[in-house]
mmCIF file of C-alpha atoms and ligand atoms in Angstrom:
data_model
loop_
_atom_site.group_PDB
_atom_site.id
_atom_site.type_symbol
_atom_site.label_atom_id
_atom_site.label_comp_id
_atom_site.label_asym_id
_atom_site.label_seq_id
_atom_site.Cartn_x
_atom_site.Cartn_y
_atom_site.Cartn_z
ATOM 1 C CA UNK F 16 0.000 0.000 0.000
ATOM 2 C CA UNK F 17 1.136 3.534 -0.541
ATOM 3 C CA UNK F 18 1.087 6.121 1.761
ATOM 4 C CA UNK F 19 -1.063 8.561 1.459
ATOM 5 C CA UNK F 20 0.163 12.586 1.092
ATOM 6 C CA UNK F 21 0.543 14.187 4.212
ATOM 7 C CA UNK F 22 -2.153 16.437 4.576
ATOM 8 C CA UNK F 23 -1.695 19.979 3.743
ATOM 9 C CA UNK F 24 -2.356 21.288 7.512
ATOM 10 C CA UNK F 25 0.327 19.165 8.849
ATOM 11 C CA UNK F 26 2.905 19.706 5.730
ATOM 12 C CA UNK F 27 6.852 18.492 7.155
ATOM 13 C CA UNK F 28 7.224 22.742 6.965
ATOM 14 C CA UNK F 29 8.309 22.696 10.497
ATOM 15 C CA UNK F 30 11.764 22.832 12.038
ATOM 16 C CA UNK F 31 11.775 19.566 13.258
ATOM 17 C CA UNK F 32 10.409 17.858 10.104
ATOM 18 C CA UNK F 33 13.658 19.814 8.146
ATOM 19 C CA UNK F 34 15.453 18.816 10.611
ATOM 20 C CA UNK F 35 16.267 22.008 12.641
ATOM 21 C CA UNK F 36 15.088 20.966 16.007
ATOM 22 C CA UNK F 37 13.188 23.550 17.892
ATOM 23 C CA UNK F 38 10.433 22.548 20.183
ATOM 24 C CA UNK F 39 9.056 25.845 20.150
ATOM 25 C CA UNK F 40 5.953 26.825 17.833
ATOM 26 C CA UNK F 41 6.719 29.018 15.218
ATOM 27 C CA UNK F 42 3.398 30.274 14.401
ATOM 28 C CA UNK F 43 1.117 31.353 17.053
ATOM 29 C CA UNK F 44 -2.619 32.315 16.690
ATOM 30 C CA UNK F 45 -4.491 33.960 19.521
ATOM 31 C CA UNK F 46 -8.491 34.456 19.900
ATOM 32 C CA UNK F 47 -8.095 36.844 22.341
ATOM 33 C CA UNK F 48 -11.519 36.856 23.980
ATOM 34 C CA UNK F 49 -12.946 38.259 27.269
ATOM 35 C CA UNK F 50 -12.995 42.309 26.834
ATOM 36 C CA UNK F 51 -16.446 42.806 27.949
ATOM 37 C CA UNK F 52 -16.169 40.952 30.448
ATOM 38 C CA UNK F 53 -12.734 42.285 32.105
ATOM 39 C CA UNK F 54 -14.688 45.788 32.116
ATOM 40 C CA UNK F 55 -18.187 44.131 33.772
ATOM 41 C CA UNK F 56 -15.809 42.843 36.447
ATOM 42 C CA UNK F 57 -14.691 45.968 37.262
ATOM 43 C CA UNK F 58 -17.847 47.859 36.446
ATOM 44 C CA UNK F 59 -16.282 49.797 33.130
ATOM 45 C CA UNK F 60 -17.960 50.003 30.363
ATOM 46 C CA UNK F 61 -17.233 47.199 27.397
ATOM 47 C CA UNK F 62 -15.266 49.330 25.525
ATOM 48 C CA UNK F 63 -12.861 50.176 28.574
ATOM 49 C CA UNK F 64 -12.065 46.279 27.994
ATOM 50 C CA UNK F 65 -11.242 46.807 24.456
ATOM 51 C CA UNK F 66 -9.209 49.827 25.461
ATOM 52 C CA UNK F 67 -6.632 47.515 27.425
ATOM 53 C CA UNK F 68 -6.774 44.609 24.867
ATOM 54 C CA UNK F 69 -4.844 47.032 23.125
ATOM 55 C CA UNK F 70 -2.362 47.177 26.050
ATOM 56 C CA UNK F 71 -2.031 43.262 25.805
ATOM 57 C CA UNK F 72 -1.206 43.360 21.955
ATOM 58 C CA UNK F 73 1.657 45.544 22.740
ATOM 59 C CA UNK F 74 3.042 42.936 25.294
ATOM 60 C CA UNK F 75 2.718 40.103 23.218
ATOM 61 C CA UNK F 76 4.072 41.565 20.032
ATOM 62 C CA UNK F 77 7.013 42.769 21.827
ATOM 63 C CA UNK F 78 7.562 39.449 24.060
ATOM 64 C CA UNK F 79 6.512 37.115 20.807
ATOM 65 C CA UNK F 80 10.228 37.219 19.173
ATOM 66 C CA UNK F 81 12.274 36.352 22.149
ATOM 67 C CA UNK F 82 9.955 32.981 22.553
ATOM 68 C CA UNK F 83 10.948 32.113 18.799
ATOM 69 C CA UNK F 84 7.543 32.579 17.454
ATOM 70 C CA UNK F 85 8.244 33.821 13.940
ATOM 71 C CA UNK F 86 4.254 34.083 12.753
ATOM 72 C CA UNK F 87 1.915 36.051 15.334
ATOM 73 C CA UNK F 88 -2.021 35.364 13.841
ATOM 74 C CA UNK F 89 -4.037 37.942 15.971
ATOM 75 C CA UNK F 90 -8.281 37.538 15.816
ATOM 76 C CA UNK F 91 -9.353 40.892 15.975
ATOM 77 C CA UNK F 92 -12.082 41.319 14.165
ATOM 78 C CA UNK F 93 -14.867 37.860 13.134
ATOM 79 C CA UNK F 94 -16.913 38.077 10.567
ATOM 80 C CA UNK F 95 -19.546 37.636 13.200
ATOM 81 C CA UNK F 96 -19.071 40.566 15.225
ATOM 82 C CA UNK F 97 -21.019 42.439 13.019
ATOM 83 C CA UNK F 98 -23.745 41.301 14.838
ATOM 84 C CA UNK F 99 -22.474 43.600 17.851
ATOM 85 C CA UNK F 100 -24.844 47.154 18.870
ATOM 86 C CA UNK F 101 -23.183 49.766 15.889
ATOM 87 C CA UNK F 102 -21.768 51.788 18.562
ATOM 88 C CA UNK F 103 -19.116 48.773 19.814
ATOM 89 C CA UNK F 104 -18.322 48.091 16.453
ATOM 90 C CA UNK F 105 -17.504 51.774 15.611
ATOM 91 C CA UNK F 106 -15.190 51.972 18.434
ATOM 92 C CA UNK F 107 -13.419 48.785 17.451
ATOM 93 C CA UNK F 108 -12.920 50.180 14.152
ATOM 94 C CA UNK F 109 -11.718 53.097 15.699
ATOM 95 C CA UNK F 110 -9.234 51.602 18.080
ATOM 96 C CA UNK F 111 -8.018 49.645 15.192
ATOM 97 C CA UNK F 112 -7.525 53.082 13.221
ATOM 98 C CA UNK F 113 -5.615 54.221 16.480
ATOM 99 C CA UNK F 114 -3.444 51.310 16.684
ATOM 100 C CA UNK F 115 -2.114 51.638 13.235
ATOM 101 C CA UNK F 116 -1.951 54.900 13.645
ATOM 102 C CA UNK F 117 0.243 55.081 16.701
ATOM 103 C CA UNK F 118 2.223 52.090 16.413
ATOM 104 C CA UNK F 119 3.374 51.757 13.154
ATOM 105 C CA UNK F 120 6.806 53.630 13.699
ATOM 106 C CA UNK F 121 7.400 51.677 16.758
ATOM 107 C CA UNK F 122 6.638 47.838 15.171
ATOM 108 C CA UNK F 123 8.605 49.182 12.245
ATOM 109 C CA UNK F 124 11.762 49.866 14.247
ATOM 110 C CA UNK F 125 11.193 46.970 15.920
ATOM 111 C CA UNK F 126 11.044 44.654 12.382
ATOM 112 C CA UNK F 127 7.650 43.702 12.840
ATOM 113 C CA UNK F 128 5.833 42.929 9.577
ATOM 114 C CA UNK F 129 2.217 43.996 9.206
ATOM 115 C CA UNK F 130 -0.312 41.297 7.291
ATOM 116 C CA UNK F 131 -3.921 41.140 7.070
ATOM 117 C CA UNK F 132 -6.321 38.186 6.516
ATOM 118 C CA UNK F 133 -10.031 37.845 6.326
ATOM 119 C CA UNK F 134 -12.293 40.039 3.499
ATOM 120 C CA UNK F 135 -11.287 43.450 5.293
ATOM 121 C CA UNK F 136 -12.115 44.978 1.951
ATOM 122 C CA UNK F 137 -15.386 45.958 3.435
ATOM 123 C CA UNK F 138 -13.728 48.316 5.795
ATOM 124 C CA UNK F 139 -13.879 51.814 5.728
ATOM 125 C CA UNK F 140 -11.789 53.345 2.950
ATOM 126 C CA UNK F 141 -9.809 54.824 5.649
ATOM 127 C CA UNK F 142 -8.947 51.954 7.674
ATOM 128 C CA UNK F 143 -7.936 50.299 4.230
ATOM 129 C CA UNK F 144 -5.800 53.178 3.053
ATOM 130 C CA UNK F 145 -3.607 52.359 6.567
ATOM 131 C CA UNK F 146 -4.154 48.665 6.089
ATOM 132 C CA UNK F 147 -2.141 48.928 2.934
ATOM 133 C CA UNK F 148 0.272 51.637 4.342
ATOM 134 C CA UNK F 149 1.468 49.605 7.084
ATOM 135 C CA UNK F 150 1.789 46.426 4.666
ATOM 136 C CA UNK F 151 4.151 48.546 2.468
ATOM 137 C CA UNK F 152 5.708 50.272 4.931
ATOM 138 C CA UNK F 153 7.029 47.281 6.937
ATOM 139 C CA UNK F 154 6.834 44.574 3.618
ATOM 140 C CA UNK F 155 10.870 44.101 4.491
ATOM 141 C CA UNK F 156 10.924 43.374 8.223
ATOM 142 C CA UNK F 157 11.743 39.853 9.665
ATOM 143 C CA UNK F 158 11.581 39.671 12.803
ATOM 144 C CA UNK F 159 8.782 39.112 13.350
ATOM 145 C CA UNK F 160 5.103 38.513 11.359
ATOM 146 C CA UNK F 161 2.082 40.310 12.387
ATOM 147 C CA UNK F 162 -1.212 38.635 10.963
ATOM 148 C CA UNK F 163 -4.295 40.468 12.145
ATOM 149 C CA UNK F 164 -7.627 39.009 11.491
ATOM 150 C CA UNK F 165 -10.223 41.539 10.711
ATOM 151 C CA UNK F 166 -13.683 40.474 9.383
ATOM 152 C CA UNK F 167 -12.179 37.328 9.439
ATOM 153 C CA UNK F 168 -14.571 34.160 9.717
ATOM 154 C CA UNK F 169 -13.220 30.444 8.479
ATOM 155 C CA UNK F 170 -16.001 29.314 6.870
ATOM 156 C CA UNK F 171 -15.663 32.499 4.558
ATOM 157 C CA UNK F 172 -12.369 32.284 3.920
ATOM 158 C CA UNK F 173 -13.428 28.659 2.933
ATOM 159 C CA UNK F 174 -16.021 29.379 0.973
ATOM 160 C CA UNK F 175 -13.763 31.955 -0.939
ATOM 161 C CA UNK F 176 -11.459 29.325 -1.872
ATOM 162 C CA UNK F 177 -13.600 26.991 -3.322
ATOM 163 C CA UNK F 178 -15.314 29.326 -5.169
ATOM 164 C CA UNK F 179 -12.110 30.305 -6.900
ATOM 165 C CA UNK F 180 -11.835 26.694 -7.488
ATOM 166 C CA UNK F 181 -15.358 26.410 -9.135
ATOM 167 C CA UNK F 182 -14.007 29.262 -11.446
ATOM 168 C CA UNK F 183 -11.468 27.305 -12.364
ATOM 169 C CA UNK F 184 -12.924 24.167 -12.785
ATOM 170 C CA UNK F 185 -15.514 26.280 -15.027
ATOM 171 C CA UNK F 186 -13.062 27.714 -16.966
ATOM 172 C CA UNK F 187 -11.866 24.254 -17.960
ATOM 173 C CA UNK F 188 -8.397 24.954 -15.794
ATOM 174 C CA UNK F 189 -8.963 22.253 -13.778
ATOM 175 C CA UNK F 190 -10.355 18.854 -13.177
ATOM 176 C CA UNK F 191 -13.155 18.267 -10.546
ATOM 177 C CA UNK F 192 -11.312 15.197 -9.409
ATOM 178 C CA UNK F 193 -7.820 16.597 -9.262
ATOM 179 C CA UNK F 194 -9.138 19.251 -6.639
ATOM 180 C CA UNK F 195 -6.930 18.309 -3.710
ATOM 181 C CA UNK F 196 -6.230 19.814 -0.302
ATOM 182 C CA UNK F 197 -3.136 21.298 -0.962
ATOM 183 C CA UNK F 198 -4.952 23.458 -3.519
ATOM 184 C CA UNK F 199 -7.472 24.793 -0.878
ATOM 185 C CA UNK F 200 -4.718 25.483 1.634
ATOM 186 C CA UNK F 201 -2.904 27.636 -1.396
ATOM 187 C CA UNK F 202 -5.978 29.778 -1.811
ATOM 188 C CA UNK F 203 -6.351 30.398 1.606
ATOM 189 C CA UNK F 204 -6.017 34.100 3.225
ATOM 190 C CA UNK F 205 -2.928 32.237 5.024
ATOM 191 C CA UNK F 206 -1.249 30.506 2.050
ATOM 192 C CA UNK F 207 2.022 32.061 2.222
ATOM 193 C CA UNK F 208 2.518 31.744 6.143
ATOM 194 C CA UNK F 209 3.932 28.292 7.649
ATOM 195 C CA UNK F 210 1.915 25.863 9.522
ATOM 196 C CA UNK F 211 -0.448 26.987 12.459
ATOM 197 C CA UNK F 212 1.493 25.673 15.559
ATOM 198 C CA UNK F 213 -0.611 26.645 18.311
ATOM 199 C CA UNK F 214 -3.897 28.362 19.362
ATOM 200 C CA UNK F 215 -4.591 29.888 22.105
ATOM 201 C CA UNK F 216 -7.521 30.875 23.700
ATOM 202 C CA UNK F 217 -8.328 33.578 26.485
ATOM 203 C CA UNK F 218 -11.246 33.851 28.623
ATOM 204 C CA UNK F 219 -12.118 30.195 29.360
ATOM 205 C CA UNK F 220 -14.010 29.834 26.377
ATOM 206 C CA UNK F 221 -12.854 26.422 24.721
ATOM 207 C CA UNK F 222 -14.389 26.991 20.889
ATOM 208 C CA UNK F 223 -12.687 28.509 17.911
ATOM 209 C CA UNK F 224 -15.312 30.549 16.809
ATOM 210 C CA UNK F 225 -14.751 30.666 13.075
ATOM 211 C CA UNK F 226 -11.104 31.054 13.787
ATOM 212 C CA UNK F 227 -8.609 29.734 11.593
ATOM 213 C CA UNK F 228 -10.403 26.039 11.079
ATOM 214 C CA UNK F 229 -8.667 24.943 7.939
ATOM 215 C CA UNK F 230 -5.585 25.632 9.238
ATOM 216 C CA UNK F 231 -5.482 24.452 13.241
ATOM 217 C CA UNK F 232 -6.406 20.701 11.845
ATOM 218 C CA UNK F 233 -3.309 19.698 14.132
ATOM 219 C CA UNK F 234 -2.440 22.972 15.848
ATOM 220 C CA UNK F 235 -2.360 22.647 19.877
ATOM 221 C CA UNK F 236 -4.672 24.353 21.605
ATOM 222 C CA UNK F 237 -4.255 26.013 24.742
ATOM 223 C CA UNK F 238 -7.096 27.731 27.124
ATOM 224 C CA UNK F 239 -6.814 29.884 29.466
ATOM 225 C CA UNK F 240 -9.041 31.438 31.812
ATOM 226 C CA UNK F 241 -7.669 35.441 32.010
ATOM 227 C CA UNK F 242 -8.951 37.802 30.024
ATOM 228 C CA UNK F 243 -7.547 39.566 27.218
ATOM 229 C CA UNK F 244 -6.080 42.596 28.799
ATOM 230 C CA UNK F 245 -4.754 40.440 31.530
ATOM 231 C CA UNK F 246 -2.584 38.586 29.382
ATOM 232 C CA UNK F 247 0.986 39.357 28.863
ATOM 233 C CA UNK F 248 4.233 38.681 28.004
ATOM 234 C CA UNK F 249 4.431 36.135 30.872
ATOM 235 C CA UNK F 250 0.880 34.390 29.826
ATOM 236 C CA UNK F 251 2.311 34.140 26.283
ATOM 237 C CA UNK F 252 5.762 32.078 27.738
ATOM 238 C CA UNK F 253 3.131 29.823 29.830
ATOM 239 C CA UNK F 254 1.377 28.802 26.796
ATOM 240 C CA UNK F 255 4.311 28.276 24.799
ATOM 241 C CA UNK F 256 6.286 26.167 27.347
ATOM 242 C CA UNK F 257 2.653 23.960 27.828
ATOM 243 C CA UNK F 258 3.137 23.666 23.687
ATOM 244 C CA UNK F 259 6.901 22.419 24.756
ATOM 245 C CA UNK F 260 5.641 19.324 26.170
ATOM 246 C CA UNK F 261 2.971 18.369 23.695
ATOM 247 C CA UNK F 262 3.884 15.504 21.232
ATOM 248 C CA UNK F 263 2.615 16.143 18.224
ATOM 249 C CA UNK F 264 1.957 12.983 16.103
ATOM 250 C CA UNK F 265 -0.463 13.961 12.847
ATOM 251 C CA UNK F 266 -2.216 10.868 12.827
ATOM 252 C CA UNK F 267 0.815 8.411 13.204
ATOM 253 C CA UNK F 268 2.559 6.521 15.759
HETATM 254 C C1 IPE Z 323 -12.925 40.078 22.514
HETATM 255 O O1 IPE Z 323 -13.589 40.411 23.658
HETATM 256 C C2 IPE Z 323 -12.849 41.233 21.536
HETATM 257 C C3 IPE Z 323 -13.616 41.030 20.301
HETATM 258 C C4 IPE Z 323 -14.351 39.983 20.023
HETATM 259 C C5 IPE Z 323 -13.548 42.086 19.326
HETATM 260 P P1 IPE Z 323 -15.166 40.365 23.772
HETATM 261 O O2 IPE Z 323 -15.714 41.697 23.390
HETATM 262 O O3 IPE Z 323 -15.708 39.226 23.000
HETATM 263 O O4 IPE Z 323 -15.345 40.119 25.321
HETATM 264 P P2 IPE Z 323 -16.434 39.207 26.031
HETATM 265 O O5 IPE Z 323 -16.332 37.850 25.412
HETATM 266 O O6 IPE Z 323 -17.771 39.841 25.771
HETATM 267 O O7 IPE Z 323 -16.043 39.221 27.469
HETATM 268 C C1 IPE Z 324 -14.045 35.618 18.880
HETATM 269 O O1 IPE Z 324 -14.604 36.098 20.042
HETATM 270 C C2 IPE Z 324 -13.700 36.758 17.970
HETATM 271 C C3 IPE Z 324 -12.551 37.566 18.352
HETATM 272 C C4 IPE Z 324 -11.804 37.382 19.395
HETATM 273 C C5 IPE Z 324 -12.228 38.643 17.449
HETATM 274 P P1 IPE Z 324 -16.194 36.254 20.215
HETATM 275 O O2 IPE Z 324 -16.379 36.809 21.565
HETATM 276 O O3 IPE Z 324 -16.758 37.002 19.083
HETATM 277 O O4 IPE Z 324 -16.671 34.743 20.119
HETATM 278 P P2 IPE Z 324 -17.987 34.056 20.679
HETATM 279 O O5 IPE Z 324 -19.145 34.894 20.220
HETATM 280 O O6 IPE Z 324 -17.881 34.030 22.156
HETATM 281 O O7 IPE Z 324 -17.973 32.683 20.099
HETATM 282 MG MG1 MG Z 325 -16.141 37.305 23.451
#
């Protein structure tokens, strides 16, 4: 019998499969969850929580390099939270604005490279207009890779792929039965970044709400129960050490 092709999700693209050993995950994506309810606890408002999210990016994006994560996937934005009172989703647009904004110099010194995924085409044309600065602006950095997720949703990003398939296949391109995984990974929002490593998860929530599906097919996945603003550069080192000691086996022995 032969072996079947390794799926696309858990393609040998890591260091260990090429052979540099590194038991640390090099891309990292992060739901990070539980705004609201870090300002109900302390009887803010919700968007006082989103306020001091930001103040948790800045930690992790600065702590993210010296852990050896090269890919940081942030879910910012789902294509669900639409569905949020206009008013919250006006001032998460607006603190998103802020962050670009203000930070740009600073990730740029620091060789962060900016990257979007999800259909963020339907933000404002302003937001866009600094979306695409910041891309261009930092395109030649390396240390480290800054994904945010705005109006991001899996199943959308999904169903973008395989209609760009079904163009394809229309066109006479390609061959219904030749469709394979590997060519719905490539048309992905996330095609060009390695492997998904490792989610996590704040809040104590334990769901990935339409976050990178496709992709976390054998990612770990770590929970934990602090909010958002709570977390830090020390949180980030706690989730990445409980990756350390995972054995990761993609469906063989
Ligand atoms: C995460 O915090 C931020 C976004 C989803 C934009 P929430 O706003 O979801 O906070 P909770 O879950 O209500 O506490
Ligand atoms: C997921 O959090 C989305 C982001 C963190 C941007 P939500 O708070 O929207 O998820 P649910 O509604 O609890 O599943
Ligand atoms: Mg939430």
């Amino acid at each position: 019998m032969t072996s079947p092709a390794v799926p696309p999700a858990a393609r040998p693209e890591t260091r260990a499969a090429s052979g540099q050993e590194s038991a640390g995950p090099r891309h990292v994506g992060i739901i990070m969850d539980g705004n609201g309810r870090w300002a109900k606890a302390r009887r803010l408002p919700r968007i006082a929580g989103h306020k001091s999210g930001v103040e948790a990016v800045r930690k992790v994006v600065e702590a993210a390099p010296d852990l050896g994560i090269e890919v940081l996937t942030l879910y910012a934005f789902s294509s669900e939270n639409w569905k949020r009172p206009e008013d919250e989703v006006g001032y998460l647009m607006g603190l998103l604005k802020q962050y670009l904004l203000s930070e740009i110099a600073e990730l740029d010194r620091n060789g962060v490279r900016l990257s979007f995924i999800g259909d963020y085409s339907r933000l404002s044309p302003d937001i866009l207009a600094l979306l695409e600065g910041a891309k261009t602006r930092t395109a030649g950095n390396t240390r480290l890779r800054l994904v945010i997720a705005l109006n991001y949703g899996s199943q959308d990003e999904i169903t973008r792929a395989v209609r760009s398939i079904a163009h394809d296949v229309a066109a006479g391109r390609m061959a219904p039965d030749a469709v394979t995984p590997a060519d719905i990974t490539a048309r992905l929002d996330t095609a060009e970044l390695p492997q998904l490593d490792l989610v996590i998860r704040t809040s104590g929530e334990q769901r990935l709400s339409n976050f990178l599906m496709w992709q976390a097919a054998y990612a770990e996945l770590v929970f934990t129960e602090q909010y958002w603003p709570d977390f830090d550069g020390e949180s980030l080192r706690r989730a990445v050490e409980a990756f350390g000691v995972r054995e990761r086996r993609y469906g063989g022995l």
